[in-house]
Amino acid sequence: MGKKLLFIYNPHSGRGMIKVHLSDIIETMVRAGYEVTVYPTQHPKDAEQKAAEYGSSFDRIVVSGGDGTLDEVVSGLMPLDKKCLVGYIPAGSTNDYASSLGLESDMLKAADTAVNGTPTPVDIGMFGSTYFVYVAAFGIFTETSYTTSQQLKNVLGHVAYVLSAFKQLKDIPSYQMQVEYDGNVLYDEFIYGMVTNTVSVGGMKGLISGEVDLNDGLFEVTLIKMPKNPLDLSQIVSSLTGLDTVTDMVTSFQTSDVKFSSVESVPWTLDGEYGGKPTEVEVKALHGAISIVS
């Protein structure tokens, strides 16, 4: 019996360009010796459901879509005792995680890598009882990723996130939070926070300080305090753009386990999708939990 591959793709990601290359992509998989089952997603969380239901029955799942579609597949696989290899053909508007993996933006080259590349273990995030692949974030701009329409994302790419984000600048939300990690306790008013395992967020590099290793058991945490005056705001911008990294307005550290607590509910986004509004959540890095072909 030949090797079995489940190909899950989001037909609406990235202007729907997958449809143009679909036949060639499937042919690449067949030539690599796979018996291919093809499934176009029908609704949100569909990829997660299919991965959870069939993930143990296939040798490999190849997913095509944005990072959110990859998140769904990984989330579906994580509870399984037997986790198949994952290949990724990026087709979204920004594809942050694909850049971190060093994957080609050319779909046919990415398809070849997905079936002929090298499996690489990567850390996966656990957010309470759910999972994420590369970023869990709260605060300013985070709603942008899941409230921006798919049509606008398709037309403008990651510029759409920026345009939508500017709408929030009139009234910057902030949260009094306690952050605990590795015996340390921080308490402050934050406008933004993210736990990441990626070299870029929203298509922008430089937001994350230090070296990023996708399989070191550590995530990078960035916290931005509430600016009290124009000078504070200027320091934040300078820090995030790399012009000046010395400021107490931005805190960065690495950890495998961090806990966030707040009196009020805090909206989070996980890999660009809505992640709930907990008052307390623990975020852990699950070392080498999934192998992605790159």
Tab-separated table of C-alpha atoms in Angstrom:
chain	number	residue	atom	x	y	z
A	1	MET	CA	0.000	0.000	0.000
A	2	GLY	CA	1.318	3.484	-0.892
A	3	LYS	CA	1.821	6.345	1.514
A	4	LYS	CA	-1.361	8.256	2.326
A	5	LEU	CA	-1.564	12.043	2.269
A	6	LEU	CA	-4.456	14.291	3.268
A	7	PHE	CA	-4.366	17.650	1.487
A	8	ILE	CA	-6.446	20.274	3.303
A	9	TYR	CA	-6.660	23.701	1.692
A	10	ASN	CA	-8.530	26.947	2.285
A	11	PRO	CA	-9.977	27.935	-1.122
A	12	HIS	CA	-10.387	31.585	-0.050
A	13	SER	CA	-6.911	32.400	1.307
A	14	GLY	CA	-4.653	34.792	-0.570
A	15	ARG	CA	-7.013	35.745	-3.405
A	16	GLY	CA	-7.853	32.069	-3.942
A	17	MET	CA	-4.640	31.519	-5.933
A	18	ILE	CA	-4.524	27.874	-4.818
A	19	LYS	CA	-7.188	27.104	-7.433
A	20	VAL	CA	-4.830	28.088	-10.253
A	21	HIS	CA	-2.136	25.668	-9.069
A	22	LEU	CA	-4.307	22.894	-7.646
A	23	SER	CA	-3.732	20.329	-10.397
A	24	ASP	CA	0.049	20.847	-10.437
A	25	ILE	CA	0.219	20.646	-6.627
A	26	ILE	CA	-1.650	17.349	-6.554
A	27	GLU	CA	0.557	15.996	-9.330
A	28	THR	CA	3.643	16.893	-7.259
A	29	MET	CA	2.233	14.901	-4.349
A	30	VAL	CA	1.402	11.880	-6.521
A	31	ARG	CA	4.871	11.902	-8.081
A	32	ALA	CA	6.329	11.772	-4.549
A	33	GLY	CA	4.565	8.420	-4.093
A	34	TYR	CA	1.477	9.493	-2.188
A	35	GLU	CA	-2.119	8.406	-2.468
A	36	VAL	CA	-3.782	11.810	-2.113
A	37	THR	CA	-7.108	12.722	-0.505
A	38	VAL	CA	-8.112	16.347	-1.179
A	39	TYR	CA	-10.376	18.408	1.084
A	40	PRO	CA	-11.269	22.112	0.623
A	41	THR	CA	-12.359	23.688	3.913
A	42	GLN	CA	-16.020	24.697	4.132
A	43	HIS	CA	-16.211	26.850	7.259
A	44	PRO	CA	-14.138	28.080	10.236
A	45	LYS	CA	-12.627	25.266	12.337
A	46	ASP	CA	-13.298	22.793	9.506
A	47	ALA	CA	-9.568	22.084	9.063
A	48	GLU	CA	-9.228	21.444	12.796
A	49	GLN	CA	-12.118	18.984	12.776
A	50	LYS	CA	-10.757	17.081	9.777
A	51	ALA	CA	-7.236	16.918	11.225
A	52	ALA	CA	-8.565	15.615	14.530
A	53	GLU	CA	-10.766	13.029	12.817
A	54	TYR	CA	-8.299	11.739	10.227
A	55	GLY	CA	-4.863	12.792	11.463
A	56	SER	CA	-3.967	9.325	12.746
A	57	SER	CA	-5.017	7.631	9.505
A	58	PHE	CA	-2.575	9.419	7.187
A	59	ASP	CA	1.206	9.462	6.865
A	60	ARG	CA	1.193	13.186	6.191
A	61	ILE	CA	-1.164	16.159	6.160
A	62	VAL	CA	-0.321	19.004	3.806
A	63	VAL	CA	-2.180	22.216	4.538
A	64	SER	CA	-2.518	25.246	2.283
A	65	GLY	CA	-3.931	28.550	3.460
A	66	GLY	CA	-2.901	31.274	5.855
A	67	ASP	CA	-1.258	30.789	9.226
A	68	GLY	CA	-4.759	30.500	10.727
A	69	THR	CA	-5.472	27.417	8.606
A	70	LEU	CA	-2.170	25.882	9.719
A	71	ASP	CA	-3.165	26.676	13.311
A	72	GLU	CA	-6.411	24.736	12.840
A	73	VAL	CA	-4.634	21.643	11.519
A	74	VAL	CA	-2.051	21.677	14.308
A	75	SER	CA	-4.761	22.228	16.931
A	76	GLY	CA	-6.620	19.209	15.568
A	77	LEU	CA	-3.511	17.021	15.675
A	78	MET	CA	-2.234	17.975	19.120
A	79	PRO	CA	-4.612	15.835	21.246
A	80	LEU	CA	-3.867	12.718	19.126
A	81	ASP	CA	-1.515	10.009	20.394
A	82	LYS	CA	-0.182	9.509	16.867
A	83	LYS	CA	0.619	12.762	15.059
A	84	CYS	CA	1.437	12.610	11.363
A	85	LEU	CA	3.957	14.894	9.662
A	86	VAL	CA	2.710	18.293	8.512
A	87	GLY	CA	3.588	20.007	5.222
A	88	TYR	CA	2.694	23.648	4.623
A	89	ILE	CA	1.981	25.500	1.383
A	90	PRO	CA	1.532	29.167	2.449
A	91	ALA	CA	-1.301	30.942	0.645
A	92	GLY	CA	-2.424	33.632	3.084
A	93	SER	CA	-2.040	37.401	3.141
A	94	THR	CA	0.971	37.631	5.435
A	95	ASN	CA	2.313	34.122	6.214
A	96	ASP	CA	4.473	35.035	9.207
A	97	TYR	CA	5.177	31.477	10.245
A	98	ALA	CA	6.022	30.354	6.728
A	99	SER	CA	8.761	32.996	6.710
A	100	SER	CA	10.072	31.660	10.015
A	101	LEU	CA	10.229	28.171	8.502
A	102	GLY	CA	12.036	29.472	5.436
A	103	LEU	CA	9.337	28.226	3.068
A	104	GLU	CA	9.068	29.452	-0.521
A	105	SER	CA	6.240	31.835	-1.407
A	106	ASP	CA	5.993	30.070	-4.777
A	107	MET	CA	3.235	27.493	-4.272
A	108	LEU	CA	4.720	24.799	-6.502
A	109	LYS	CA	8.119	25.036	-4.802
A	110	ALA	CA	6.407	24.954	-1.398
A	111	ALA	CA	4.416	21.893	-2.508
A	112	ASP	CA	7.631	20.117	-3.468
A	113	THR	CA	9.106	20.944	-0.066
A	114	ALA	CA	5.930	19.718	1.670
A	115	VAL	CA	6.381	16.211	0.256
A	116	ASN	CA	10.162	15.996	-0.233
A	117	GLY	CA	11.589	18.264	2.458
A	118	THR	CA	13.038	17.507	5.878
A	119	PRO	CA	10.769	17.046	8.915
A	120	THR	CA	11.691	19.576	11.612
A	121	PRO	CA	10.314	19.427	15.181
A	122	VAL	CA	8.879	22.769	16.324
A	123	ASP	CA	7.526	24.038	19.619
A	124	ILE	CA	3.771	24.504	19.892
A	125	GLY	CA	2.051	26.857	22.317
A	126	MET	CA	-0.575	25.798	24.809
A	127	PHE	CA	-2.938	28.613	25.752
A	128	GLY	CA	-4.989	27.314	28.668
A	129	SER	CA	-6.524	24.193	27.136
A	130	THR	CA	-6.152	25.287	23.490
A	131	TYR	CA	-3.173	25.512	21.153
A	132	PHE	CA	-1.403	28.011	18.915
A	133	VAL	CA	1.514	27.756	16.507
A	134	TYR	CA	3.395	31.047	16.606
A	135	VAL	CA	1.686	33.926	18.438
A	136	ALA	CA	-0.723	34.599	21.286
A	137	ALA	CA	-1.343	38.313	21.785
A	138	PHE	CA	-3.571	40.835	23.542
A	139	GLY	CA	-4.078	44.579	23.365
A	140	ILE	CA	-3.923	47.208	20.656
A	141	PHE	CA	-4.132	45.962	17.047
A	142	THR	CA	-4.796	42.324	18.011
A	143	GLU	CA	-8.481	42.497	17.078
A	144	THR	CA	-7.436	43.662	13.624
A	145	SER	CA	-6.383	40.215	12.438
A	146	TYR	CA	-9.739	38.575	13.079
A	147	THR	CA	-12.032	41.555	12.372
A	148	THR	CA	-10.465	42.548	9.029
A	149	SER	CA	-12.552	41.058	6.233
A	150	GLN	CA	-11.108	38.271	4.076
A	151	GLN	CA	-11.803	40.400	0.999
A	152	LEU	CA	-9.731	43.290	2.358
A	153	LYS	CA	-6.918	40.907	3.325
A	154	ASN	CA	-6.941	39.449	-0.183
A	155	VAL	CA	-6.765	42.848	-1.878
A	156	LEU	CA	-4.256	44.613	0.355
A	157	GLY	CA	-2.293	41.850	2.075
A	158	HIS	CA	-0.788	42.746	5.448
A	159	VAL	CA	-1.332	46.449	4.707
A	160	ALA	CA	-4.989	45.723	5.496
A	161	TYR	CA	-4.064	44.929	9.075
A	162	VAL	CA	-2.267	48.237	9.441
A	163	LEU	CA	-5.126	50.257	7.914
A	164	SER	CA	-7.676	48.604	10.171
A	165	ALA	CA	-5.407	48.953	13.199
A	166	PHE	CA	-5.213	52.747	12.880
A	167	LYS	CA	-8.920	52.895	13.709
A	168	GLN	CA	-8.049	51.839	17.262
A	169	LEU	CA	-5.576	54.655	17.913
A	170	LYS	CA	-8.310	57.058	18.985
A	171	ASP	CA	-8.854	55.175	22.220
A	172	ILE	CA	-5.968	52.900	23.194
A	173	PRO	CA	-7.176	50.020	25.395
A	174	SER	CA	-4.993	49.089	28.359
A	175	TYR	CA	-5.052	46.313	30.947
A	176	GLN	CA	-3.757	46.133	34.499
A	177	MET	CA	-2.083	42.740	34.511
A	178	GLN	CA	0.132	40.554	36.651
A	179	VAL	CA	2.655	38.538	34.655
A	180	GLU	CA	4.477	35.620	36.306
A	181	TYR	CA	7.388	33.681	34.809
A	182	ASP	CA	10.411	31.785	36.119
A	183	GLY	CA	9.977	33.130	39.659
A	184	ASN	CA	9.518	36.716	38.452
A	185	VAL	CA	6.382	38.815	38.932
A	186	LEU	CA	5.534	41.929	36.908
A	187	TYR	CA	2.544	44.149	37.572
A	188	ASP	CA	1.768	47.070	35.299
A	189	GLU	CA	-0.663	48.631	32.821
A	190	PHE	CA	-0.069	47.205	29.339
A	191	ILE	CA	-1.433	48.203	25.940
A	192	TYR	CA	0.025	45.163	24.192
A	193	GLY	CA	1.563	41.810	24.928
A	194	MET	CA	2.580	38.825	22.837
A	195	VAL	CA	4.014	35.359	23.355
A	196	THR	CA	5.711	34.324	20.119
A	197	ASN	CA	7.684	31.661	18.306
A	198	THR	CA	8.301	33.472	15.016
A	199	VAL	CA	10.641	36.001	13.403
A	200	SER	CA	7.811	38.304	12.291
A	201	VAL	CA	4.301	39.328	13.335
A	202	GLY	CA	1.843	40.918	10.924
A	203	GLY	CA	4.492	40.824	8.210
A	204	MET	CA	6.784	43.065	10.247
A	205	LYS	CA	10.200	41.963	11.471
A	206	GLY	CA	12.055	43.656	14.308
A	207	LEU	CA	9.173	43.525	16.792
A	208	ILE	CA	10.804	40.546	18.510
A	209	SER	CA	14.185	40.993	20.159
A	210	GLY	CA	16.912	38.374	20.383
A	211	GLU	CA	17.516	35.137	18.517
A	212	VAL	CA	14.464	33.036	17.656
A	213	ASP	CA	14.757	29.242	17.659
A	214	LEU	CA	11.542	27.423	16.721
A	215	ASN	CA	12.586	24.319	18.664
A	216	ASP	CA	14.326	25.458	21.857
A	217	GLY	CA	11.411	24.993	24.260
A	218	LEU	CA	11.280	28.756	24.815
A	219	PHE	CA	8.912	31.433	23.587
A	220	GLU	CA	9.706	35.134	23.297
A	221	VAL	CA	7.483	37.466	25.343
A	222	THR	CA	7.081	41.183	24.554
A	223	LEU	CA	5.082	43.553	26.774
A	224	ILE	CA	4.389	47.230	26.024
A	225	LYS	CA	3.390	49.554	28.853
A	226	MET	CA	0.733	52.238	28.612
A	227	PRO	CA	2.386	55.491	27.445
A	228	LYS	CA	1.685	58.395	29.785
A	229	ASN	CA	3.039	61.135	27.541
A	230	PRO	CA	4.411	61.736	24.007
A	231	LEU	CA	7.950	60.878	25.158
A	232	ASP	CA	6.830	57.431	26.313
A	233	LEU	CA	5.103	56.854	22.975
A	234	SER	CA	8.199	57.966	21.083
A	235	GLN	CA	10.347	55.512	23.077
A	236	ILE	CA	7.950	52.659	22.276
A	237	VAL	CA	8.026	53.418	18.552
A	238	SER	CA	11.829	53.719	18.562
A	239	SER	CA	12.165	50.413	20.386
A	240	LEU	CA	9.822	48.497	18.095
A	241	THR	CA	11.431	49.890	14.941
A	242	GLY	CA	14.918	49.071	16.181
A	243	LEU	CA	16.080	52.695	16.333
A	244	ASP	CA	16.580	52.540	20.092
A	245	THR	CA	16.146	49.349	22.109
A	246	VAL	CA	16.880	50.886	25.527
A	247	THR	CA	13.569	51.789	27.195
A	248	ASP	CA	11.626	50.611	30.213
A	249	MET	CA	8.389	51.003	28.214
A	250	VAL	CA	8.986	47.668	26.448
A	251	THR	CA	9.831	44.482	28.374
A	252	SER	CA	11.141	41.387	26.595
A	253	PHE	CA	12.155	37.978	27.913
A	254	GLN	CA	12.226	34.287	27.035
A	255	THR	CA	10.395	31.585	28.969
A	256	SER	CA	8.715	28.216	28.601
A	257	ASP	CA	5.833	29.076	30.938
A	258	VAL	CA	4.141	32.418	31.637
A	259	LYS	CA	0.919	33.263	33.482
A	260	PHE	CA	-1.223	36.350	32.870
A	261	SER	CA	-3.801	37.561	35.419
A	262	SER	CA	-6.196	40.506	35.275
A	263	VAL	CA	-9.340	41.592	37.106
A	264	GLU	CA	-11.084	42.315	33.797
A	265	SER	CA	-11.540	40.042	30.798
A	266	VAL	CA	-8.769	40.441	28.212
A	267	PRO	CA	-9.405	39.635	24.514
A	268	TRP	CA	-6.629	37.502	22.979
A	269	THR	CA	-5.825	36.463	19.443
A	270	LEU	CA	-4.158	33.119	18.630
A	271	ASP	CA	-2.401	32.953	15.247
A	272	GLY	CA	-4.653	35.731	13.963
A	273	GLU	CA	-7.909	34.177	15.164
A	274	TYR	CA	-10.063	35.041	18.169
A	275	GLY	CA	-8.744	33.305	21.287
A	276	GLY	CA	-11.310	34.216	23.949
A	277	LYS	CA	-11.431	36.730	26.825
A	278	PRO	CA	-9.957	35.084	29.933
A	279	THR	CA	-9.127	36.917	33.150
A	280	GLU	CA	-6.360	34.396	33.832
A	281	VAL	CA	-4.405	32.175	31.472
A	282	GLU	CA	-1.202	30.148	31.509
A	283	VAL	CA	0.809	29.916	28.295
A	284	LYS	CA	3.293	27.079	27.847
A	285	ALA	CA	5.780	26.067	25.165
A	286	LEU	CA	5.424	22.379	24.272
A	287	HIS	CA	8.908	21.456	23.118
A	288	GLY	CA	9.107	19.839	19.672
A	289	ALA	CA	5.436	18.849	19.800
A	290	ILE	CA	4.851	18.771	16.020
A	291	SER	CA	7.138	18.052	13.057
A	292	ILE	CA	6.694	20.356	10.053
A	293	VAL	CA	8.417	19.639	6.757
A	294	SER	CA	10.664	22.483	5.619
